Amino acid sequence: DQPSGKFGNNPQKIAKKTREGEAMVSVASSGRLVRRSSPRAGVETLLRKLGTGAGVDGDGYGASFDLPRVRDEVFQNWLIAEAKSDGGSKIRAQYCCFTHHDAVKAYRDDRASWHWLDKELSSNMAGETGAVQIYRGALAAMSLRPGSFTEDAREFVRTHMQNELGHLRLFGSIVPTGKYTTLLPIWRVAGWTLGFGATFVGGTRGLYVTVEAVETFVEDHYQQQIGPLKEAGSSPELVRLLEHCCEDEVHHKEDAAKRLLGPDDQQFSAWWVSPWTIVVQRGSSIAAEIARRV
């Protein structure tokens, strides 16, 4: 790679020359090049912990997206934000020769700065992890009360859980493991507990109210990312991926709401629905904010 010049004066130029999809290499103490673990490997480990045993593209869910392009768009966003920031590699970028290898190394470093998009994608990764666990917890509750749930309710859970796993694979394939929130184990426990408790105590209605509340928050969460990215116009493939995930979440919300309708299409309105919805949505908001920071 040739030096890119004063990166701070023209961040777009170096961003275009940099390809995030290349594997990160580092020089070990022996002087030999050592390949680091890829984000894909980290996500497959995560999925195995979730009990799926599937790879990132194991079900072809990401086939309709140009994932290398998405990864490159995410990387270029980081690179431009880093060049404008007060910390990180700005000093090196402005006053030294900043090569392609330097740029990739800086981005992949676990100590690298998190900018706006990194924080948002970390919260997405945490949210999809929690969503999968909500459905796993619901299935566990159903297994303890087999006579209280119809096969249709179980199919609702299984179908939406697979959908959320698809989202998790997508985000896992574009977000480096160093930019995952460190609190993912807590998100797994919290998601499972929410799904189990809502289903075991509230039955199918408890489950549907919870799913509708969560997905209402998630829809707004995605829109807060899609809007600025569309306005910037620099990440069309990432926007397409986010819009696809958002549409899925809207479908989950509408499916849950439809199942809550009673005779004459009257909405289910028990006394606990409104306070429980507030608790779930505020909890989701707090969790997303924590995932952006830790």
PDB file of C-alpha atoms in Angstrom, residues 3-292:
ATOM      1  CA  PRO A   3       0.827   6.350   1.721  1.00  0.00           C
ATOM      2  CA  SER A   4      -2.443   8.178   1.355  1.00  0.00           C
ATOM      3  CA  GLY A   5      -1.191  11.652   2.186  1.00  0.00           C
ATOM      4  CA  LYS A   6      -2.777  13.905   4.753  1.00  0.00           C
ATOM      5  CA  PHE A   7      -5.811  11.853   5.606  1.00  0.00           C
ATOM      6  CA  GLY A   8      -7.301  14.559   7.792  1.00  0.00           C
ATOM      7  CA  ASN A   9      -7.569  16.904   4.796  1.00  0.00           C
ATOM      8  CA  ASN A  10      -9.390  14.418   2.591  1.00  0.00           C
ATOM      9  CA  PRO A  11     -10.981  11.572   4.596  1.00  0.00           C
ATOM     10  CA  GLN A  12     -13.154  10.454   1.678  1.00  0.00           C
ATOM     11  CA  LYS A  13     -10.109   9.668  -0.442  1.00  0.00           C
ATOM     12  CA  ILE A  14      -8.574   7.243   2.021  1.00  0.00           C
ATOM     13  CA  ALA A  15     -12.003   5.819   2.830  1.00  0.00           C
ATOM     14  CA  LYS A  16     -12.525   4.881  -0.815  1.00  0.00           C
ATOM     15  CA  LYS A  17      -9.148   3.162  -0.907  1.00  0.00           C
ATOM     16  CA  THR A  18      -9.853   1.094   2.172  1.00  0.00           C
ATOM     17  CA  ARG A  19     -11.671  -2.245   2.111  1.00  0.00           C
ATOM     18  CA  GLU A  20     -12.963  -3.389   5.456  1.00  0.00           C
ATOM     19  CA  GLY A  21     -13.538  -6.949   4.254  1.00  0.00           C
ATOM     20  CA  GLU A  22      -9.845  -7.790   4.268  1.00  0.00           C
ATOM     21  CA  ALA A  23      -8.666  -9.847   7.220  1.00  0.00           C
ATOM     22  CA  MET A  24      -6.768  -8.092   9.951  1.00  0.00           C
ATOM     23  CA  VAL A  25      -3.132  -9.050  10.372  1.00  0.00           C
ATOM     24  CA  SER A  26      -0.652  -8.091  13.044  1.00  0.00           C
ATOM     25  CA  VAL A  27       3.031  -8.665  13.648  1.00  0.00           C
ATOM     26  CA  ALA A  28       3.676 -11.030  16.531  1.00  0.00           C
ATOM     27  CA  SER A  29       6.766 -10.818  18.698  1.00  0.00           C
ATOM     28  CA  SER A  30       8.462 -13.389  16.465  1.00  0.00           C
ATOM     29  CA  GLY A  31       8.061 -11.121  13.478  1.00  0.00           C
ATOM     30  CA  ARG A  32       5.647 -13.480  11.693  1.00  0.00           C
ATOM     31  CA  LEU A  33       2.272 -12.322  10.421  1.00  0.00           C
ATOM     32  CA  VAL A  34      -0.611 -13.666  12.491  1.00  0.00           C
ATOM     33  CA  ARG A  35      -4.204 -13.626  11.265  1.00  0.00           C
ATOM     34  CA  ARG A  36      -6.718 -12.528  13.859  1.00  0.00           C
ATOM     35  CA  SER A  37     -10.137 -14.048  14.336  1.00  0.00           C
ATOM     36  CA  SER A  38     -12.718 -12.636  11.950  1.00  0.00           C
ATOM     37  CA  PRO A  39     -16.074 -11.115  12.969  1.00  0.00           C
ATOM     38  CA  ARG A  40     -17.786 -14.070  11.271  1.00  0.00           C
ATOM     39  CA  ALA A  41     -16.042 -16.526  13.586  1.00  0.00           C
ATOM     40  CA  GLY A  42     -17.093 -14.509  16.602  1.00  0.00           C
ATOM     41  CA  VAL A  43     -20.710 -14.451  15.500  1.00  0.00           C
ATOM     42  CA  GLU A  44     -20.763 -18.186  14.841  1.00  0.00           C
ATOM     43  CA  THR A  45     -19.523 -18.680  18.402  1.00  0.00           C
ATOM     44  CA  LEU A  46     -22.309 -16.412  19.609  1.00  0.00           C
ATOM     45  CA  LEU A  47     -24.904 -18.341  17.625  1.00  0.00           C
ATOM     46  CA  ARG A  48     -23.630 -21.630  19.019  1.00  0.00           C
ATOM     47  CA  LYS A  49     -24.070 -20.204  22.513  1.00  0.00           C
ATOM     48  CA  LEU A  50     -27.639 -19.375  21.540  1.00  0.00           C
ATOM     49  CA  GLY A  51     -28.080 -23.011  20.589  1.00  0.00           C
ATOM     50  CA  THR A  52     -28.643 -22.545  16.858  1.00  0.00           C
ATOM     51  CA  GLY A  53     -25.525 -24.221  15.508  1.00  0.00           C
ATOM     52  CA  ALA A  54     -25.918 -22.159  12.337  1.00  0.00           C
ATOM     53  CA  GLY A  55     -23.387 -20.084  10.483  1.00  0.00           C
ATOM     54  CA  VAL A  56     -23.744 -16.463   9.512  1.00  0.00           C
ATOM     55  CA  ASP A  57     -25.250 -17.265   6.141  1.00  0.00           C
ATOM     56  CA  GLY A  58     -26.370 -20.764   7.044  1.00  0.00           C
ATOM     57  CA  ASP A  59     -29.942 -20.225   5.879  1.00  0.00           C
ATOM     58  CA  GLY A  60     -29.163 -17.860   3.015  1.00  0.00           C
ATOM     59  CA  TYR A  61     -30.741 -14.975   4.901  1.00  0.00           C
ATOM     60  CA  GLY A  62     -28.014 -12.580   3.839  1.00  0.00           C
ATOM     61  CA  ALA A  63     -28.010 -13.669   0.216  1.00  0.00           C
ATOM     62  CA  SER A  64     -30.085 -10.685  -0.927  1.00  0.00           C
ATOM     63  CA  PHE A  65     -27.595  -8.184   0.496  1.00  0.00           C
ATOM     64  CA  ASP A  66     -24.116  -7.256  -0.664  1.00  0.00           C
ATOM     65  CA  LEU A  67     -22.537  -7.832   2.734  1.00  0.00           C
ATOM     66  CA  PRO A  68     -18.965  -6.932   1.704  1.00  0.00           C
ATOM     67  CA  ARG A  69     -20.335  -3.612   0.477  1.00  0.00           C
ATOM     68  CA  VAL A  70     -22.233  -3.101   3.737  1.00  0.00           C
ATOM     69  CA  ARG A  71     -19.065  -3.809   5.716  1.00  0.00           C
ATOM     70  CA  ASP A  72     -17.176  -1.339   3.555  1.00  0.00           C
ATOM     71  CA  GLU A  73     -19.849   1.327   4.080  1.00  0.00           C
ATOM     72  CA  VAL A  74     -19.694   0.809   7.850  1.00  0.00           C
ATOM     73  CA  PHE A  75     -15.902   1.033   7.761  1.00  0.00           C
ATOM     74  CA  GLN A  76     -15.876   4.178   5.653  1.00  0.00           C
ATOM     75  CA  ASN A  77     -18.314   5.821   8.056  1.00  0.00           C
ATOM     76  CA  TRP A  78     -15.946   5.030  10.910  1.00  0.00           C
ATOM     77  CA  LEU A  79     -12.909   6.240   9.002  1.00  0.00           C
ATOM     78  CA  ILE A  80     -14.455   9.599   8.119  1.00  0.00           C
ATOM     79  CA  ALA A  81     -15.778  10.079  11.674  1.00  0.00           C
ATOM     80  CA  GLU A  82     -12.369   9.162  13.082  1.00  0.00           C
ATOM     81  CA  ALA A  83     -10.644  11.726  10.889  1.00  0.00           C
ATOM     82  CA  LYS A  84     -12.959  14.414  12.245  1.00  0.00           C
ATOM     83  CA  SER A  85     -12.726  13.333  15.870  1.00  0.00           C
ATOM     84  CA  ASP A  86     -10.518  14.737  18.628  1.00  0.00           C
ATOM     85  CA  GLY A  87      -9.112  11.369  19.630  1.00  0.00           C
ATOM     86  CA  GLY A  88      -8.439   7.960  18.182  1.00  0.00           C
ATOM     87  CA  SER A  89      -6.009   7.897  15.269  1.00  0.00           C
ATOM     88  CA  LYS A  90      -6.611  11.499  14.193  1.00  0.00           C
ATOM     89  CA  ILE A  91      -3.102  12.614  15.148  1.00  0.00           C
ATOM     90  CA  ARG A  92      -1.501   9.788  13.154  1.00  0.00           C
ATOM     91  CA  ALA A  93      -3.898  10.366  10.259  1.00  0.00           C
ATOM     92  CA  GLN A  94      -3.145  14.055   9.978  1.00  0.00           C
ATOM     93  CA  TYR A  95       0.566  14.191  10.693  1.00  0.00           C
ATOM     94  CA  CYS A  96       1.896  10.848   9.498  1.00  0.00           C
ATOM     95  CA  CYS A  97       1.569   8.624   6.462  1.00  0.00           C
ATOM     96  CA  PHE A  98      -1.621   6.582   7.015  1.00  0.00           C
ATOM     97  CA  THR A  99      -1.603   3.477   4.843  1.00  0.00           C
ATOM     98  CA  HIS A 100      -4.380   1.032   4.066  1.00  0.00           C
ATOM     99  CA  HIS A 101      -2.946  -1.401   6.593  1.00  0.00           C
ATOM    100  CA  ASP A 102      -2.832   1.331   9.242  1.00  0.00           C
ATOM    101  CA  ALA A 103      -6.474   2.200   8.623  1.00  0.00           C
ATOM    102  CA  VAL A 104      -7.680  -1.409   8.883  1.00  0.00           C
ATOM    103  CA  LYS A 105      -5.561  -1.993  11.968  1.00  0.00           C
ATOM    104  CA  ALA A 106      -6.924   1.124  13.674  1.00  0.00           C
ATOM    105  CA  TYR A 107     -10.525   0.127  12.923  1.00  0.00           C
ATOM    106  CA  ARG A 108     -10.077  -3.466  14.091  1.00  0.00           C
ATOM    107  CA  ASP A 109      -8.322  -2.533  17.305  1.00  0.00           C
ATOM    108  CA  ASP A 110     -10.517  -3.376  20.291  1.00  0.00           C
ATOM    109  CA  ARG A 111      -9.533   0.000  21.746  1.00  0.00           C
ATOM    110  CA  ALA A 112     -10.723   1.903  18.662  1.00  0.00           C
ATOM    111  CA  SER A 113     -13.142   4.755  19.203  1.00  0.00           C
ATOM    112  CA  TRP A 114     -16.849   4.124  18.824  1.00  0.00           C
ATOM    113  CA  HIS A 115     -18.541   6.737  16.687  1.00  0.00           C
ATOM    114  CA  TRP A 116     -22.267   7.229  16.090  1.00  0.00           C
ATOM    115  CA  LEU A 117     -22.762   4.321  13.695  1.00  0.00           C
ATOM    116  CA  ASP A 118     -20.643   1.929  15.763  1.00  0.00           C
ATOM    117  CA  LYS A 119     -22.795   2.690  18.796  1.00  0.00           C
ATOM    118  CA  GLU A 120     -26.008   2.185  16.870  1.00  0.00           C
ATOM    119  CA  LEU A 121     -24.889  -1.134  15.390  1.00  0.00           C
ATOM    120  CA  SER A 122     -23.776  -2.292  18.839  1.00  0.00           C
ATOM    121  CA  SER A 123     -27.269  -1.544  20.132  1.00  0.00           C
ATOM    122  CA  ASN A 124     -28.744  -3.433  17.153  1.00  0.00           C
ATOM    123  CA  MET A 125     -26.572  -6.452  17.922  1.00  0.00           C
ATOM    124  CA  ALA A 126     -27.674  -6.375  21.563  1.00  0.00           C
ATOM    125  CA  GLY A 127     -31.317  -5.909  20.589  1.00  0.00           C
ATOM    126  CA  GLU A 128     -31.395  -8.819  18.170  1.00  0.00           C
ATOM    127  CA  THR A 129     -29.632 -11.008  20.736  1.00  0.00           C
ATOM    128  CA  GLY A 130     -32.274 -10.080  23.289  1.00  0.00           C
ATOM    129  CA  ALA A 131     -35.086 -10.646  20.782  1.00  0.00           C
ATOM    130  CA  VAL A 132     -33.947 -14.195  20.058  1.00  0.00           C
ATOM    131  CA  GLN A 133     -33.807 -14.878  23.780  1.00  0.00           C
ATOM    132  CA  ILE A 134     -37.309 -13.467  24.350  1.00  0.00           C
ATOM    133  CA  TYR A 135     -38.693 -16.148  22.054  1.00  0.00           C
ATOM    134  CA  ARG A 136     -36.498 -18.843  23.571  1.00  0.00           C
ATOM    135  CA  GLY A 137     -37.817 -17.904  27.000  1.00  0.00           C
ATOM    136  CA  ALA A 138     -41.384 -18.018  25.666  1.00  0.00           C
ATOM    137  CA  LEU A 139     -40.835 -21.528  24.309  1.00  0.00           C
ATOM    138  CA  ALA A 140     -39.449 -22.609  27.687  1.00  0.00           C
ATOM    139  CA  ALA A 141     -42.571 -21.284  29.428  1.00  0.00           C
ATOM    140  CA  MET A 142     -44.798 -23.063  26.927  1.00  0.00           C
ATOM    141  CA  SER A 143     -42.995 -26.339  27.564  1.00  0.00           C
ATOM    142  CA  LEU A 144     -43.866 -26.075  31.265  1.00  0.00           C
ATOM    143  CA  ARG A 145     -47.562 -25.475  30.507  1.00  0.00           C
ATOM    144  CA  PRO A 146     -48.138 -27.526  27.358  1.00  0.00           C
ATOM    145  CA  GLY A 147     -51.912 -27.628  27.712  1.00  0.00           C
ATOM    146  CA  SER A 148     -52.242 -23.851  27.958  1.00  0.00           C
ATOM    147  CA  PHE A 149     -50.868 -22.967  24.516  1.00  0.00           C
ATOM    148  CA  THR A 150     -52.049 -23.791  21.025  1.00  0.00           C
ATOM    149  CA  GLU A 151     -49.815 -24.991  18.235  1.00  0.00           C
ATOM    150  CA  ASP A 152     -50.557 -21.700  16.481  1.00  0.00           C
ATOM    151  CA  ALA A 153     -48.990 -19.785  19.387  1.00  0.00           C
ATOM    152  CA  ARG A 154     -45.923 -22.025  19.302  1.00  0.00           C
ATOM    153  CA  GLU A 155     -45.615 -21.479  15.570  1.00  0.00           C
ATOM    154  CA  PHE A 156     -45.792 -17.711  16.136  1.00  0.00           C
ATOM    155  CA  VAL A 157     -42.813 -17.971  18.481  1.00  0.00           C
ATOM    156  CA  ARG A 158     -40.777 -20.322  16.285  1.00  0.00           C
ATOM    157  CA  THR A 159     -41.340 -18.297  13.115  1.00  0.00           C
ATOM    158  CA  HIS A 160     -40.448 -14.956  14.637  1.00  0.00           C
ATOM    159  CA  MET A 161     -37.465 -16.411  16.473  1.00  0.00           C
ATOM    160  CA  GLN A 162     -36.010 -17.677  13.201  1.00  0.00           C
ATOM    161  CA  ASN A 163     -36.584 -14.254  11.705  1.00  0.00           C
ATOM    162  CA  GLU A 164     -34.700 -12.602  14.559  1.00  0.00           C
ATOM    163  CA  LEU A 165     -31.880 -15.114  14.156  1.00  0.00           C
ATOM    164  CA  GLY A 166     -31.616 -13.975  10.548  1.00  0.00           C
ATOM    165  CA  HIS A 167     -31.238 -10.383  11.730  1.00  0.00           C
ATOM    166  CA  LEU A 168     -28.638 -11.453  14.273  1.00  0.00           C
ATOM    167  CA  ARG A 169     -26.601 -13.208  11.580  1.00  0.00           C
ATOM    168  CA  LEU A 170     -26.723 -10.129   9.375  1.00  0.00           C
ATOM    169  CA  PHE A 171     -25.515  -7.756  12.066  1.00  0.00           C
ATOM    170  CA  GLY A 172     -22.976 -10.278  13.284  1.00  0.00           C
ATOM    171  CA  SER A 173     -21.502 -10.432   9.792  1.00  0.00           C
ATOM    172  CA  ILE A 174     -20.999  -6.658   9.499  1.00  0.00           C
ATOM    173  CA  VAL A 175     -20.057  -5.661  13.067  1.00  0.00           C
ATOM    174  CA  PRO A 176     -16.530  -6.590  14.270  1.00  0.00           C
ATOM    175  CA  THR A 177     -16.548  -8.472  17.557  1.00  0.00           C
ATOM    176  CA  GLY A 178     -14.551  -5.674  19.152  1.00  0.00           C
ATOM    177  CA  LYS A 179     -17.546  -3.418  18.638  1.00  0.00           C
ATOM    178  CA  TYR A 180     -20.081  -5.665  20.375  1.00  0.00           C
ATOM    179  CA  THR A 181     -21.350  -4.436  23.707  1.00  0.00           C
ATOM    180  CA  THR A 182     -19.539  -6.253  26.506  1.00  0.00           C
ATOM    181  CA  LEU A 183     -22.885  -6.821  28.212  1.00  0.00           C
ATOM    182  CA  LEU A 184     -24.266  -9.372  25.719  1.00  0.00           C
ATOM    183  CA  PRO A 185     -24.476 -12.093  28.420  1.00  0.00           C
ATOM    184  CA  ILE A 186     -26.757  -9.794  30.429  1.00  0.00           C
ATOM    185  CA  TRP A 187     -28.899  -9.156  27.351  1.00  0.00           C
ATOM    186  CA  ARG A 188     -29.324 -12.897  26.852  1.00  0.00           C
ATOM    187  CA  VAL A 189     -30.470 -13.394  30.433  1.00  0.00           C
ATOM    188  CA  ALA A 190     -32.726 -10.324  30.376  1.00  0.00           C
ATOM    189  CA  GLY A 191     -34.348 -11.303  27.073  1.00  0.00           C
ATOM    190  CA  TRP A 192     -34.948 -14.891  28.157  1.00  0.00           C
ATOM    191  CA  THR A 193     -36.385 -13.756  31.498  1.00  0.00           C
ATOM    192  CA  LEU A 194     -38.728 -11.275  29.816  1.00  0.00           C
ATOM    193  CA  GLY A 195     -40.026 -13.848  27.344  1.00  0.00           C
ATOM    194  CA  PHE A 196     -40.388 -16.563  29.954  1.00  0.00           C
ATOM    195  CA  GLY A 197     -42.046 -14.355  32.585  1.00  0.00           C
ATOM    196  CA  ALA A 198     -44.486 -12.674  30.218  1.00  0.00           C
ATOM    197  CA  THR A 199     -45.560 -15.999  28.721  1.00  0.00           C
ATOM    198  CA  PHE A 200     -45.651 -18.062  31.896  1.00  0.00           C
ATOM    199  CA  VAL A 201     -47.618 -15.470  33.864  1.00  0.00           C
ATOM    200  CA  GLY A 202     -49.677 -13.814  31.134  1.00  0.00           C
ATOM    201  CA  GLY A 203     -50.126 -16.683  28.686  1.00  0.00           C
ATOM    202  CA  THR A 204     -50.412 -15.911  24.995  1.00  0.00           C
ATOM    203  CA  ARG A 205     -51.810 -12.451  25.688  1.00  0.00           C
ATOM    204  CA  GLY A 206     -48.866 -11.623  27.912  1.00  0.00           C
ATOM    205  CA  LEU A 207     -46.540 -12.750  25.134  1.00  0.00           C
ATOM    206  CA  TYR A 208     -48.329 -10.789  22.391  1.00  0.00           C
ATOM    207  CA  VAL A 209     -48.542  -7.596  24.451  1.00  0.00           C
ATOM    208  CA  THR A 210     -44.823  -7.866  25.185  1.00  0.00           C
ATOM    209  CA  VAL A 211     -43.889  -8.479  21.543  1.00  0.00           C
ATOM    210  CA  GLU A 212     -46.034  -5.566  20.372  1.00  0.00           C
ATOM    211  CA  ALA A 213     -44.420  -3.258  22.958  1.00  0.00           C
ATOM    212  CA  VAL A 214     -40.873  -4.339  22.103  1.00  0.00           C
ATOM    213  CA  GLU A 215     -41.372  -4.099  18.343  1.00  0.00           C
ATOM    214  CA  THR A 216     -42.985  -0.657  18.612  1.00  0.00           C
ATOM    215  CA  PHE A 217     -39.793   0.550  20.252  1.00  0.00           C
ATOM    216  CA  VAL A 218     -37.568  -1.298  17.761  1.00  0.00           C
ATOM    217  CA  GLU A 219     -39.348   0.246  14.774  1.00  0.00           C
ATOM    218  CA  ASP A 220     -38.624   3.733  16.088  1.00  0.00           C
ATOM    219  CA  HIS A 221     -35.066   2.677  16.971  1.00  0.00           C
ATOM    220  CA  TYR A 222     -34.344   1.620  13.377  1.00  0.00           C
ATOM    221  CA  GLN A 223     -35.953   4.732  11.923  1.00  0.00           C
ATOM    222  CA  GLN A 224     -33.610   6.901  14.008  1.00  0.00           C
ATOM    223  CA  GLN A 225     -30.724   5.230  12.163  1.00  0.00           C
ATOM    224  CA  ILE A 226     -32.247   5.070   8.693  1.00  0.00           C
ATOM    225  CA  GLY A 227     -33.120   8.777   8.596  1.00  0.00           C
ATOM    226  CA  PRO A 228     -29.604  10.204   9.134  1.00  0.00           C
ATOM    227  CA  LEU A 229     -27.990   7.576   6.884  1.00  0.00           C
ATOM    228  CA  LYS A 230     -30.417   8.338   4.068  1.00  0.00           C
ATOM    229  CA  GLU A 231     -29.760  12.039   4.468  1.00  0.00           C
ATOM    230  CA  ALA A 232     -25.994  11.475   4.280  1.00  0.00           C
ATOM    231  CA  GLY A 233     -26.460   9.339   1.161  1.00  0.00           C
ATOM    232  CA  SER A 234     -23.208   7.429   1.674  1.00  0.00           C
ATOM    233  CA  SER A 235     -24.467   4.007   2.802  1.00  0.00           C
ATOM    234  CA  PRO A 236     -27.258   2.818   0.465  1.00  0.00           C
ATOM    235  CA  GLU A 237     -26.712  -0.899   1.015  1.00  0.00           C
ATOM    236  CA  LEU A 238     -26.627  -0.531   4.792  1.00  0.00           C
ATOM    237  CA  VAL A 239     -29.824   1.520   4.611  1.00  0.00           C
ATOM    238  CA  ARG A 240     -31.449  -1.232   2.547  1.00  0.00           C
ATOM    239  CA  LEU A 241     -30.461  -3.818   5.163  1.00  0.00           C
ATOM    240  CA  LEU A 242     -31.793  -1.683   8.023  1.00  0.00           C
ATOM    241  CA  GLU A 243     -35.046  -1.014   6.179  1.00  0.00           C
ATOM    242  CA  HIS A 244     -35.481  -4.745   5.606  1.00  0.00           C
ATOM    243  CA  CYS A 245     -34.983  -5.513   9.308  1.00  0.00           C
ATOM    244  CA  CYS A 246     -37.321  -2.676  10.263  1.00  0.00           C
ATOM    245  CA  GLU A 247     -40.042  -4.024   7.972  1.00  0.00           C
ATOM    246  CA  ASP A 248     -39.720  -7.425   9.623  1.00  0.00           C
ATOM    247  CA  GLU A 249     -40.096  -5.876  13.077  1.00  0.00           C
ATOM    248  CA  VAL A 250     -43.190  -3.972  11.945  1.00  0.00           C
ATOM    249  CA  HIS A 251     -44.640  -7.274  10.731  1.00  0.00           C
ATOM    250  CA  HIS A 252     -43.930  -8.835  14.146  1.00  0.00           C
ATOM    251  CA  LYS A 253     -45.673  -5.915  15.856  1.00  0.00           C
ATOM    252  CA  GLU A 254     -48.707  -6.092  13.589  1.00  0.00           C
ATOM    253  CA  ASP A 255     -48.934  -9.884  13.885  1.00  0.00           C
ATOM    254  CA  ALA A 256     -48.926  -9.677  17.692  1.00  0.00           C
ATOM    255  CA  ALA A 257     -51.486  -6.854  17.675  1.00  0.00           C
ATOM    256  CA  LYS A 258     -53.773  -8.825  15.347  1.00  0.00           C
ATOM    257  CA  ARG A 259     -53.685 -11.829  17.664  1.00  0.00           C
ATOM    258  CA  LEU A 260     -54.809  -9.614  20.544  1.00  0.00           C
ATOM    259  CA  LEU A 261     -58.020  -8.606  18.771  1.00  0.00           C
ATOM    260  CA  GLY A 262     -61.234  -9.924  20.268  1.00  0.00           C
ATOM    261  CA  PRO A 263     -64.757 -10.220  18.851  1.00  0.00           C
ATOM    262  CA  ASP A 264     -65.682  -7.380  16.486  1.00  0.00           C
ATOM    263  CA  ASP A 265     -61.948  -6.588  16.182  1.00  0.00           C
ATOM    264  CA  GLN A 266     -61.850  -4.975  19.603  1.00  0.00           C
ATOM    265  CA  GLN A 267     -58.362  -4.440  20.996  1.00  0.00           C
ATOM    266  CA  PHE A 268     -57.455  -6.377  24.136  1.00  0.00           C
ATOM    267  CA  SER A 269     -57.443  -3.797  26.939  1.00  0.00           C
ATOM    268  CA  ALA A 270     -56.850  -5.383  30.340  1.00  0.00           C
ATOM    269  CA  TRP A 271     -55.800  -3.012  33.125  1.00  0.00           C
ATOM    270  CA  TRP A 272     -52.189  -4.199  33.049  1.00  0.00           C
ATOM    271  CA  VAL A 273     -51.556  -3.676  29.315  1.00  0.00           C
ATOM    272  CA  SER A 274     -50.718   0.038  29.453  1.00  0.00           C
ATOM    273  CA  PRO A 275     -48.363  -0.029  32.481  1.00  0.00           C
ATOM    274  CA  TRP A 276     -46.648  -3.197  31.235  1.00  0.00           C
ATOM    275  CA  THR A 277     -46.143  -1.655  27.793  1.00  0.00           C
ATOM    276  CA  ILE A 278     -44.550   1.414  29.379  1.00  0.00           C
ATOM    277  CA  VAL A 279     -42.227  -0.755  31.474  1.00  0.00           C
ATOM    278  CA  VAL A 280     -41.143  -2.849  28.474  1.00  0.00           C
ATOM    279  CA  GLN A 281     -40.562   0.125  26.181  1.00  0.00           C
ATOM    280  CA  ARG A 282     -38.664   2.161  28.754  1.00  0.00           C
ATOM    281  CA  GLY A 283     -36.595  -0.865  29.637  1.00  0.00           C
ATOM    282  CA  SER A 284     -35.815  -1.399  25.955  1.00  0.00           C
ATOM    283  CA  SER A 285     -34.799   2.244  25.600  1.00  0.00           C
ATOM    284  CA  ILE A 286     -32.470   2.067  28.600  1.00  0.00           C
ATOM    285  CA  ALA A 287     -30.958  -1.194  27.358  1.00  0.00           C
ATOM    286  CA  ALA A 288     -30.293   0.278  23.895  1.00  0.00           C
ATOM    287  CA  GLU A 289     -28.580   3.308  25.409  1.00  0.00           C
ATOM    288  CA  ILE A 290     -26.363   1.144  27.600  1.00  0.00           C
ATOM    289  CA  ALA A 291     -25.383  -0.970  24.572  1.00  0.00           C
ATOM    290  CA  ARG A 292     -24.254   2.219  22.826  1.00  0.00           C
TER     291      ARG A 292
END
